[in-house]
Each structure stands twice: as C-alpha cells, then as structure tokens.
PDB file of C-alpha atoms in Angstrom:
ATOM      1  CA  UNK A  24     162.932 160.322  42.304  1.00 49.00           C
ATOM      2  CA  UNK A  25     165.290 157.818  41.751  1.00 57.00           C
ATOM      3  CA  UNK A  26     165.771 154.900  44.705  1.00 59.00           C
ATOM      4  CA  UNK A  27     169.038 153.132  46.147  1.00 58.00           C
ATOM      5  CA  UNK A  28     169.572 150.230  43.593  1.00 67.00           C
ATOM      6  CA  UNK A  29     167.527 147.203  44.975  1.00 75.00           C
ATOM      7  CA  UNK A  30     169.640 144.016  45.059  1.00 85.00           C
ATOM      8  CA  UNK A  31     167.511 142.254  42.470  1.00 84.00           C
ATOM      9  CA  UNK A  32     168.303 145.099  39.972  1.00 87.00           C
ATOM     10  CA  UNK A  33     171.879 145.396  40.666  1.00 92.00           C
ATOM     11  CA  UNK A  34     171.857 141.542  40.035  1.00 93.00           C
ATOM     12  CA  UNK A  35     169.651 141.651  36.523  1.00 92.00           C
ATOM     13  CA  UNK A  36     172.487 144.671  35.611  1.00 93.00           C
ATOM     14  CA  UNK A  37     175.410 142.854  36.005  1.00 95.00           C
ATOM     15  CA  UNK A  38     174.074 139.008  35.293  1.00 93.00           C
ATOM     16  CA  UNK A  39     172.638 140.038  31.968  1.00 91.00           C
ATOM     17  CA  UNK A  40     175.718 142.744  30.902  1.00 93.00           C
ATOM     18  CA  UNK A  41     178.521 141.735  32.053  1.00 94.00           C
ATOM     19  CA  UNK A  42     180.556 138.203  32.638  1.00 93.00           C
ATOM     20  CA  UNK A  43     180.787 139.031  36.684  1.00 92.00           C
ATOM     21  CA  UNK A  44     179.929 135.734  38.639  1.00 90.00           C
ATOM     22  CA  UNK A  45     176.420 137.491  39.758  1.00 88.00           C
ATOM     23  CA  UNK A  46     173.094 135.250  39.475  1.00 86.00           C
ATOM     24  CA  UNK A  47     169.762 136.808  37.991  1.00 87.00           C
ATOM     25  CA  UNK A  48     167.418 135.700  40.570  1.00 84.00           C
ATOM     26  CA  UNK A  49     164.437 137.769  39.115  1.00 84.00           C
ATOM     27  CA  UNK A  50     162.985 138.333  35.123  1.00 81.00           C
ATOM     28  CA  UNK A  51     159.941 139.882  35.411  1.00 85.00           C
ATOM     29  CA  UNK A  52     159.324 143.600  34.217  1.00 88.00           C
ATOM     30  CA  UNK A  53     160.407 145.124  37.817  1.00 91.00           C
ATOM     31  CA  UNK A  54     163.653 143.645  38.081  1.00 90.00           C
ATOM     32  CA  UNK A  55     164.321 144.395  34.478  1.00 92.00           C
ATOM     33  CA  UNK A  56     162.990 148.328  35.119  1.00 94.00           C
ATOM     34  CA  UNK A  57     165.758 148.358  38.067  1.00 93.00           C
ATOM     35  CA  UNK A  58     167.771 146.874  36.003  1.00 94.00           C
ATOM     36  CA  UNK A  59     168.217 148.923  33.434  1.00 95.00           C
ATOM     37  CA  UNK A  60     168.392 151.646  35.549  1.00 96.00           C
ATOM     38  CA  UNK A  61     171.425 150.107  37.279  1.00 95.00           C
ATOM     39  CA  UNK A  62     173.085 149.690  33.512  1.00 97.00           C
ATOM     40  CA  UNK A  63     175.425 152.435  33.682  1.00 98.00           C
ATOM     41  CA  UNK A  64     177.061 150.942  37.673  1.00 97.00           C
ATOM     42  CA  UNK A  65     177.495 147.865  35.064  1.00 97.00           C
ATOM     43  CA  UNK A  66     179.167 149.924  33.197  1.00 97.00           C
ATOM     44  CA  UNK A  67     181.473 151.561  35.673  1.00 98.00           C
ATOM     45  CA  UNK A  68     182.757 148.552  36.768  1.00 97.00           C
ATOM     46  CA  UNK A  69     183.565 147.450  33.421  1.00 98.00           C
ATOM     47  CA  UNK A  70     185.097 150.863  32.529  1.00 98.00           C
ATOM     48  CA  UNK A  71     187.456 150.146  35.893  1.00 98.00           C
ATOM     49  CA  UNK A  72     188.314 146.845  34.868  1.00 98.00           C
ATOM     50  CA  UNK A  73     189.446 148.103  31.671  1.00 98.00           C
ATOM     51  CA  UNK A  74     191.059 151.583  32.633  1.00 98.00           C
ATOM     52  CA  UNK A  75     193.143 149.061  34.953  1.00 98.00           C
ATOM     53  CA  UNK A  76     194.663 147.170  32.679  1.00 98.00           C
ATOM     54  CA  UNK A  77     195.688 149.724  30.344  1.00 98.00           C
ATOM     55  CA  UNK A  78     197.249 151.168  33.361  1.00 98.00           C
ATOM     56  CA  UNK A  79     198.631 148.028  34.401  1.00 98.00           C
ATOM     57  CA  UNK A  80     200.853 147.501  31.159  1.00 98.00           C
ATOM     58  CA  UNK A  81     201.775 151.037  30.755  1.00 98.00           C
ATOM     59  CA  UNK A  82     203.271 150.811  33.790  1.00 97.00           C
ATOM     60  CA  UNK A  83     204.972 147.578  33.152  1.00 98.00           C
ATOM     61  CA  UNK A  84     206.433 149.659  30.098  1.00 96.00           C
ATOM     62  CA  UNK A  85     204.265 148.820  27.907  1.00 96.00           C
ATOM     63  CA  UNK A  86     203.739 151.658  24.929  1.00 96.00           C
ATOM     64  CA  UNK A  87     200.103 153.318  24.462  1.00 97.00           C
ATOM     65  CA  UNK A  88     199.290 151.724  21.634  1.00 97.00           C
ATOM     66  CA  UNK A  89     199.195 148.110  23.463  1.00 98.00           C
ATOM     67  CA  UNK A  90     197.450 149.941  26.302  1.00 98.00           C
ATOM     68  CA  UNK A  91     195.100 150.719  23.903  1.00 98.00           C
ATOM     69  CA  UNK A  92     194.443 147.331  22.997  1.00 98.00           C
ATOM     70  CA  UNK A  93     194.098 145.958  26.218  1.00 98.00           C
ATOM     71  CA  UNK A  94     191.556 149.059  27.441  1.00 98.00           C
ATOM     72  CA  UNK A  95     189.483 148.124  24.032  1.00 97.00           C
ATOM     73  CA  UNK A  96     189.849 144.412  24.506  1.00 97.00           C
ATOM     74  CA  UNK A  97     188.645 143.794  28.037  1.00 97.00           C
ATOM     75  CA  UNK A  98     184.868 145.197  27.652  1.00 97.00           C
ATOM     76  CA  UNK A  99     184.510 142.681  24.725  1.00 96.00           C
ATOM     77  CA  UNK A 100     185.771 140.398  27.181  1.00 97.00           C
ATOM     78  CA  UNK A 101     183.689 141.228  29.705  1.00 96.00           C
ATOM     79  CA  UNK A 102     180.612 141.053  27.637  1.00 94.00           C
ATOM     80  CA  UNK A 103     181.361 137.732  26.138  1.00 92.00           C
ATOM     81  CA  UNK A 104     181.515 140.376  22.948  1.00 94.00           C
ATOM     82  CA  UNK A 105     177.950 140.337  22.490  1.00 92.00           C
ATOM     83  CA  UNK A 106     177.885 144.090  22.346  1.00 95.00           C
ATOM     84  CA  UNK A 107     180.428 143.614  19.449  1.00 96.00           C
ATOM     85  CA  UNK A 108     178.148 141.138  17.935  1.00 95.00           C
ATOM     86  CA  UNK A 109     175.299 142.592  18.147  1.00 95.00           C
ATOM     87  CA  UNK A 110     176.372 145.885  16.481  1.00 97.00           C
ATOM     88  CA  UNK A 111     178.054 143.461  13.678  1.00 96.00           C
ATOM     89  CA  UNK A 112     174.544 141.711  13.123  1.00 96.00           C
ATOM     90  CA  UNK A 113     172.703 145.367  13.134  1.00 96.00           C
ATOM     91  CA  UNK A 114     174.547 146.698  10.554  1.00 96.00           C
ATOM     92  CA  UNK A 115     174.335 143.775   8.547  1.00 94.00           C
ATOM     93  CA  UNK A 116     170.664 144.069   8.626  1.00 94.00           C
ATOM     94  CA  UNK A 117     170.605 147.792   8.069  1.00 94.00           C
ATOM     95  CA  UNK A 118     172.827 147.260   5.427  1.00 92.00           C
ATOM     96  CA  UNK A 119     170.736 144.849   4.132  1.00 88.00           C
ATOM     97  CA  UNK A 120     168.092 146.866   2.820  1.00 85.00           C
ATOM     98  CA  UNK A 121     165.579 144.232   2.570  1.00 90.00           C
ATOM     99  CA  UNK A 122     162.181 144.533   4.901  1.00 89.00           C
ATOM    100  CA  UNK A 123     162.182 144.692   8.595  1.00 88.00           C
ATOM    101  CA  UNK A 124     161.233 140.618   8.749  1.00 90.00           C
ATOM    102  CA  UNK A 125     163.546 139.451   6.299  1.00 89.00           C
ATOM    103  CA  UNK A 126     166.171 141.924   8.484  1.00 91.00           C
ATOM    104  CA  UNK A 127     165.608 140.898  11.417  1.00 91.00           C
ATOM    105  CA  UNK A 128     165.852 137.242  10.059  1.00 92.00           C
ATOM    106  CA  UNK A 129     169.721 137.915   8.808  1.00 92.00           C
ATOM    107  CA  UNK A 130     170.213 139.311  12.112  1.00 92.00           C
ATOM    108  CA  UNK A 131     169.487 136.087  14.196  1.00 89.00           C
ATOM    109  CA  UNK A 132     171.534 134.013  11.535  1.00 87.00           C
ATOM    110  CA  UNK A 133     175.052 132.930  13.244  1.00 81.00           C
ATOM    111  CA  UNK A 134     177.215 134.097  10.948  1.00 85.00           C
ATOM    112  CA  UNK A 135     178.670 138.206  10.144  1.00 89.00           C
ATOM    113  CA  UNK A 136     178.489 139.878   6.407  1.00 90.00           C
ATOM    114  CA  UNK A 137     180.593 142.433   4.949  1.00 92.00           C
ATOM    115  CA  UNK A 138     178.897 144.889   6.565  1.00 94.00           C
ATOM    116  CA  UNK A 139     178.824 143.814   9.718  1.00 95.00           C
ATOM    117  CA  UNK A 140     182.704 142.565   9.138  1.00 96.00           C
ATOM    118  CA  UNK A 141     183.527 146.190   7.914  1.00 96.00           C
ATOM    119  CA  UNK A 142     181.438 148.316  10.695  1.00 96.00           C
ATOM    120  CA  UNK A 143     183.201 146.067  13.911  1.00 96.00           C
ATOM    121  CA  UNK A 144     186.820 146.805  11.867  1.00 97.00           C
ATOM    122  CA  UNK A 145     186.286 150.582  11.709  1.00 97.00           C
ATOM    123  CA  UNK A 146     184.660 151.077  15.122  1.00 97.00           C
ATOM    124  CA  UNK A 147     187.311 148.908  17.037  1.00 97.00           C
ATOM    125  CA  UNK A 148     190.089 150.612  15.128  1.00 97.00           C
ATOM    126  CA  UNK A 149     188.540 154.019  16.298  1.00 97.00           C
ATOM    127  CA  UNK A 150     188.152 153.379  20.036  1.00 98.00           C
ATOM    128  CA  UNK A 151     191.926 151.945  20.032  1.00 98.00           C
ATOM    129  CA  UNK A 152     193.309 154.841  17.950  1.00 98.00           C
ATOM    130  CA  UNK A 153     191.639 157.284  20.726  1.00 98.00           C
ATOM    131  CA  UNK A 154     192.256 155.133  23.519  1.00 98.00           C
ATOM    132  CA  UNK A 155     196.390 155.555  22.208  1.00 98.00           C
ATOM    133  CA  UNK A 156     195.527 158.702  21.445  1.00 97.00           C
ATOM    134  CA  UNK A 157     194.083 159.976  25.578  1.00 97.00           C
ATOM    135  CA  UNK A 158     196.830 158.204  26.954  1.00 97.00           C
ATOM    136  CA  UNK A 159     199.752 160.064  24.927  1.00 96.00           C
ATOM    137  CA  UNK A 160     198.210 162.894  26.950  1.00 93.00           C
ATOM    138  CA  UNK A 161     198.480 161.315  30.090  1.00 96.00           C
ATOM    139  CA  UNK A 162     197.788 158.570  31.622  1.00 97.00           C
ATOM    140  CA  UNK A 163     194.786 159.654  34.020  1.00 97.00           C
ATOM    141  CA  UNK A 164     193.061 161.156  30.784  1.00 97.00           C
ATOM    142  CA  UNK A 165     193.500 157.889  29.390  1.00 97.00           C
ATOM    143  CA  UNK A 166     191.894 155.658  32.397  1.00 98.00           C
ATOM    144  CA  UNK A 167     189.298 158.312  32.726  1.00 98.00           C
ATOM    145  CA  UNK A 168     188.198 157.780  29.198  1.00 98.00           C
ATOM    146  CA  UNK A 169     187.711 154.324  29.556  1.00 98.00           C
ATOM    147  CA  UNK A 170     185.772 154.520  32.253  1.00 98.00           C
ATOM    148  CA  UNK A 171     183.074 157.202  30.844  1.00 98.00           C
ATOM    149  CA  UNK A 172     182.924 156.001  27.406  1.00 98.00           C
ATOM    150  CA  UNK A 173     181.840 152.288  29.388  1.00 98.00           C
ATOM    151  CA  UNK A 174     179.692 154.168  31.614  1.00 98.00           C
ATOM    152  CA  UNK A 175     178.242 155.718  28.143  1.00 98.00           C
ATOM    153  CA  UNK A 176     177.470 152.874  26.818  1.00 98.00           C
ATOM    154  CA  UNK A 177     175.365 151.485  29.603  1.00 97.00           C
ATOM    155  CA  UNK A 178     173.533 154.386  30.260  1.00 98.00           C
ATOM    156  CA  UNK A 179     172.644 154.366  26.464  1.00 98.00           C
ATOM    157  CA  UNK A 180     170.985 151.137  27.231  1.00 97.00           C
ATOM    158  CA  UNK A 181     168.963 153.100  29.819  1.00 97.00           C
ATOM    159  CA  UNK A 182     167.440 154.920  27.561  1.00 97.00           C
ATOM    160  CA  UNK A 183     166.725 152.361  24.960  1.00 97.00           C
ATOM    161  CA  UNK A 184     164.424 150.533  27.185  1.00 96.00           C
ATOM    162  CA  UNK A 185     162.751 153.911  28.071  1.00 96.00           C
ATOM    163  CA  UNK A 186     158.771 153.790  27.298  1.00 95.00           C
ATOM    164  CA  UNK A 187     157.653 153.893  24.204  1.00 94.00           C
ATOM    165  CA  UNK A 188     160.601 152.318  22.710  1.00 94.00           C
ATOM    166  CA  UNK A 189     158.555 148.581  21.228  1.00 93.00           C
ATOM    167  CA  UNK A 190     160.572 145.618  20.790  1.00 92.00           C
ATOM    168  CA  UNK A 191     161.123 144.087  17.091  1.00 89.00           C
ATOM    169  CA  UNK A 192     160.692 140.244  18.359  1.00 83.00           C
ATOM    170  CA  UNK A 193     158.685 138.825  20.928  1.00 78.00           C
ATOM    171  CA  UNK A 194     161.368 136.706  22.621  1.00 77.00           C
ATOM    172  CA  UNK A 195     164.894 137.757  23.689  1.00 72.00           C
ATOM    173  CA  UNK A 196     166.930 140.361  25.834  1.00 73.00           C
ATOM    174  CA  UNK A 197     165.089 143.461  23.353  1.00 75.00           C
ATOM    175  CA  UNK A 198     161.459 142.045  24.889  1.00 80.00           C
ATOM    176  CA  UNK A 199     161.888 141.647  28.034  1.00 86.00           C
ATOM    177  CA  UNK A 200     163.864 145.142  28.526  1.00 90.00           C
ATOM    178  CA  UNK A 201     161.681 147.269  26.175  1.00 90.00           C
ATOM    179  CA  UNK A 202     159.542 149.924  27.250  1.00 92.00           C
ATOM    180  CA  UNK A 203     160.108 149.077  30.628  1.00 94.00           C
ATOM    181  CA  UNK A 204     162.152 152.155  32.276  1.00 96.00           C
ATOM    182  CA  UNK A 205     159.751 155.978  32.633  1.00 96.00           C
ATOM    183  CA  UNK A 206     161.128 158.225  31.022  1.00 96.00           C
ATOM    184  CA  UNK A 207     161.458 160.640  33.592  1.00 96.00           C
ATOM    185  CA  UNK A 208     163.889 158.398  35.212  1.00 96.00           C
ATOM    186  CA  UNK A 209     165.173 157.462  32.462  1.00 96.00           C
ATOM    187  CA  UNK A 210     166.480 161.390  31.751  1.00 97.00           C
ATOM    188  CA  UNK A 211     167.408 161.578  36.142  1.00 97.00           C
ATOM    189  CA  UNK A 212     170.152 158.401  35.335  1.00 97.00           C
ATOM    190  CA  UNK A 213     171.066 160.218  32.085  1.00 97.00           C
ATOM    191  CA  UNK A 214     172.063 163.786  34.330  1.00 97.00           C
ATOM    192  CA  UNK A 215     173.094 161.854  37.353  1.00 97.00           C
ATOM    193  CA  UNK A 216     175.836 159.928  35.222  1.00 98.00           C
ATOM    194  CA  UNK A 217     176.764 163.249  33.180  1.00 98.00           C
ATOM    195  CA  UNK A 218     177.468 165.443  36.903  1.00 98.00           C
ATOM    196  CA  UNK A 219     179.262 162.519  37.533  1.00 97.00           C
ATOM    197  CA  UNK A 220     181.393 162.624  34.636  1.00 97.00           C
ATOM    198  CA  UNK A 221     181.826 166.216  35.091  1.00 97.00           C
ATOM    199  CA  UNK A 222     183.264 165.784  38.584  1.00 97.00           C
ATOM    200  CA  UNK A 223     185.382 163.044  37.900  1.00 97.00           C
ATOM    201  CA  UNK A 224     186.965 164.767  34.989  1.00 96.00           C
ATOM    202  CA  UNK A 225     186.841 168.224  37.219  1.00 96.00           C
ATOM    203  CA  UNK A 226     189.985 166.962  38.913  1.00 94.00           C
ATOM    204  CA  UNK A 227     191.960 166.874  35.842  1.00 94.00           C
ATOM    205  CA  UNK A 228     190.856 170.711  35.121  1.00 94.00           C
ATOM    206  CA  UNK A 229     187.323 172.338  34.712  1.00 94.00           C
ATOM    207  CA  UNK A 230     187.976 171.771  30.882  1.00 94.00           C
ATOM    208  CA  UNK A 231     187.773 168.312  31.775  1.00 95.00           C
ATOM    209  CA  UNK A 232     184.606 168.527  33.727  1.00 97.00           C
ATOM    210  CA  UNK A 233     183.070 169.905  30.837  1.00 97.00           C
ATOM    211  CA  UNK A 234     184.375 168.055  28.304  1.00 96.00           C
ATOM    212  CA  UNK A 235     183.898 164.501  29.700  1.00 97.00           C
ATOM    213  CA  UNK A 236     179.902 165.575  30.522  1.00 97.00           C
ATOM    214  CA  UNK A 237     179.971 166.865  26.972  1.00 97.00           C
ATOM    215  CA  UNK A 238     181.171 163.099  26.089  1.00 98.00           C
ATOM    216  CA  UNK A 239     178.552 161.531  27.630  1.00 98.00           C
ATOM    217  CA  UNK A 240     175.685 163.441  26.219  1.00 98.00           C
ATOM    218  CA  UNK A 241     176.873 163.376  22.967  1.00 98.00           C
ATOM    219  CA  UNK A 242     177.454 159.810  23.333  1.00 98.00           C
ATOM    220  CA  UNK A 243     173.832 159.256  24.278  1.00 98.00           C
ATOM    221  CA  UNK A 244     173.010 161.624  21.040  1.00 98.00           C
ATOM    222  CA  UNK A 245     174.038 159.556  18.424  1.00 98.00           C
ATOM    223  CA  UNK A 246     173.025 156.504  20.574  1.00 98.00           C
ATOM    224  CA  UNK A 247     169.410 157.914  19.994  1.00 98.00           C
ATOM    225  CA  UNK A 248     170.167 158.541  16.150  1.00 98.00           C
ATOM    226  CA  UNK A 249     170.928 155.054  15.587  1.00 98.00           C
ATOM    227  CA  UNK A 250     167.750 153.737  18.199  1.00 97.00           C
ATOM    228  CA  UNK A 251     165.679 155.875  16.159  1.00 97.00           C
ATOM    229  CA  UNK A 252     166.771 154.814  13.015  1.00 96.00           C
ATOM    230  CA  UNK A 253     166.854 150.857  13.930  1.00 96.00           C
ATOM    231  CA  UNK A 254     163.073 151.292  15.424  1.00 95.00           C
ATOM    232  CA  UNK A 255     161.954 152.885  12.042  1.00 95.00           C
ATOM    233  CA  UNK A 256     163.996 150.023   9.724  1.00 94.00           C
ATOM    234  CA  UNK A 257     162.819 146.844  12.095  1.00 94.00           C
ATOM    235  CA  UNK A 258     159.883 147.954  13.985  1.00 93.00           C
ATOM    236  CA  UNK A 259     161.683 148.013  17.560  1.00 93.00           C
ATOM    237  CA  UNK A 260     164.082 147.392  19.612  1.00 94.00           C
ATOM    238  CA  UNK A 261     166.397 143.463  19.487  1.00 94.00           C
ATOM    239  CA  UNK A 262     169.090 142.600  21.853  1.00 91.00           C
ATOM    240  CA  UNK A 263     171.181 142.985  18.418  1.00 94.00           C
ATOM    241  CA  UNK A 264     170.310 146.790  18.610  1.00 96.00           C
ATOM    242  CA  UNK A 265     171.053 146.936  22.040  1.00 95.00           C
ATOM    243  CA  UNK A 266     174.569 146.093  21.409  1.00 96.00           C
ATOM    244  CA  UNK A 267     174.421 148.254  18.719  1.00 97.00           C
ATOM    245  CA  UNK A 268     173.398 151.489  20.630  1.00 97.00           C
ATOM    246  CA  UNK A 269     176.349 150.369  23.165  1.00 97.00           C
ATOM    247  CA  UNK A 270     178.920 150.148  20.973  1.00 98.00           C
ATOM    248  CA  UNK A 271     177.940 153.278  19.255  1.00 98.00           C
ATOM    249  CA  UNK A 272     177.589 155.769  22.562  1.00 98.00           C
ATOM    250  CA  UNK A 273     181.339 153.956  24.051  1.00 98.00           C
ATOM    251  CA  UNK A 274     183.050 154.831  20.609  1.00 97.00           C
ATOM    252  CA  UNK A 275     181.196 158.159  20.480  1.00 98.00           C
ATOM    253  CA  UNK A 276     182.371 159.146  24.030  1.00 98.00           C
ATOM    254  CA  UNK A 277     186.117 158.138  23.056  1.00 98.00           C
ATOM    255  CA  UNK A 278     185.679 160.567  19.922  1.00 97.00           C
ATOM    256  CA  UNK A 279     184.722 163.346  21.552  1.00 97.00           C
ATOM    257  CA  UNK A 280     187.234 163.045  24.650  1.00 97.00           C
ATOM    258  CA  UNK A 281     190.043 163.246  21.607  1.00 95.00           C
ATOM    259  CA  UNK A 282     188.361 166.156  20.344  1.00 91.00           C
ATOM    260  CA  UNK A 283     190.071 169.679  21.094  1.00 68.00           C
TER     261      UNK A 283
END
C-alpha cells in the first residue's frame, strides 16, 4: 500500500530532478526509495510548467510550431538538460560497441559523439513535431500531452530503480537510486499514474481516457526495452541511463498521443 509522500521524499524528487529551489536534506536508501516513488509528482509539475508556456504563447498569437518549442524546451530547462545529456552519452556508448567498461568510460567523458549528436537531433525533432502536431488539434490536447508524456518520464524512473535493477558504477545518481523501490510499489505508482491519465484525458472524451493511459503504458514499455537492453550492454543501471529511459518514455508518450 502506497503512503502519503513523506516530506523528505518529496524533497529527494524534486532536489535531484528538477531545478525547483527545494533542498535534499536526506541521501540514504529511504529517502531515495520515497523518492523515487514521488518521481512522477516531479514530473507533473514539470509537465505544468511546460503545458503553460506553450499555452502562454499560443495565446499571445504565437503559431503551434513555436508552442512546440517552448513545451519541448522548458523540461530541458528544468532539468538543467541532464535528461538530454544523459540519453546523448547512452547512445554514444551503445553505439559504441566496445565492452561495458570501456562504455561506460565514453559515457562519463564530457564531450557528445555522432551518435549521441544524431539520437538528441531526432528525438527532440520528434517530441516538437508532435507537440505542433496535439496542439493543431486543440489546444487542451496539446497541454494535456505535455503534461503526461513529463509525468511518463518520471514514472519511468520509478521503475528503473525497482529491485533487481544493479547499478553499472559504484558512485553517482544510478547507485544510490538502484534497486531501491519494491516492485510491488513500483507497479501501484505505475497504475495510479495511468487512472490518472485516463481521467484527466476522460474530460476531453472517453477516447481520450483511453488513449492517454494507453500513452503512458506504452511509454513505460519501451522505457523497459531500452533499461533492459542498457543493463545487458553495461551491467546496470548509470544516471546516464536514467536520462536515457526519461527521454525515451516522454517522446514515446508524445508518439502515441499523435497516433489515431
């Protein structure tokens, strides 16, 4: 059964994921379990930061596309773009196809290959082209888009520091985060946050409650492909691949909200 969010959790969620002036009092394993399992209220507020702004310069007469932008471009912002970095610096050691030390070690280097360079181009063009492409429908489609797929994302970080999910290194966000969530509450956040999508997007038309709790499970889908995947190729779980899973369940959610 899942708890009211203690103070100390809501504090490691929003100190560690997001830019909000909040200070992480605790970093042991509790606070980080409560942490993680307050991820996806990071998330909404980010999502509401973001769907307001879009908002803000459409109605200012400002055309989708730029709407887009904005909606795309304050999440980075709110992240210091460490989501965005850390999916850059996962693909390039994917891509590297060297072993999981000498990976991990072009991971922690400062700079971004080509494949990193080419995976951040192609996934931020997505999110804006659906972003432009919700809010041509309307403008509430639009703002509720940005808030699940930034809800997605977080709650994809739930489940990446679920049990039995090792970290690669140990030092860094990936250690002190992995394994440390059960994995039945783990799955209680994942439902919780999908009924919530579905009632959110239920006042836009029970299409919309279904297809916006479809989004969210789908987003945490390929989220676990890519986990999965990373854990085989490095051994566990890095903060890199955190961003990484993020980045992948937010521009997963977006696809499937265009979808039909």
């Amino acid at each position: 059964m899942l708890r009211t969010p203690s103070p100390d959790g809501l504090r490691f969620a929003f100190g560690t994921l997001t830019v909000f002036p909040v200070e992480v009092t605790r970093w042991d394993r509790e606070a980080a379990r409560a942490g993680m399992l307050c991820a996806p209220l990071a998330g909404l507020a980010v999502g509401v930061t973001a769907a307001a702004a879009g908002l803000l310069l459409l109605l200012l007469g400002a055309g989708t596309l730029l709407a887009a932008v904005a909606t795309a471009a304050v999440p980075a912002v709110l992240t210091r773009g460490l989501h965005l970095d850390g999916l850059a610096d996962t693909a390039d050691g994917l891509g590297s196809g060297k072993p999981a030390e000498d990976a991990l070690r072009i991971m922690k280097q400062s700079d971004i290959g080509p494949f990193g360079v080419l995976t951040l181009v192609f996934a931020l063009l997505a999110q804006v082209a659906a972003l432009a492409q919700v809010y041509d429908g309307s403008w509430a489609h639009g703002a509720l888009a940005a808030v699940v797929s930034a809800t997605a994302a977080r709650l994809a970080l739930t489940l990446a520091a679920r049990t039995g999910v090792p970290a690669a290194r140990p030092e860094g966000l990936g250690a002190a985060v992995a394994g440390v969530v059960p994995t039945g509450a783990a799955a209680t956040v994942t439902a919780v946050v999908a009924a919530a999508a579905a009632g959110a997007g239920a006042f836009l038309g029970a299409y919309d409650a279904v297809r916006t709790a479809l989004a969210v499970l789908c987003a945490v889908a390929v989220a676990e492909l890519l986990l999965r995947h990373c854990v085989r190729r490095f051994g566990g779980i890095t903060g890199d691949v955190f961003g990484a899973v993020a980045e992948t369940a937010a521009g997963t959610a977006l696809v499937v909200l265009v979808l039909g």
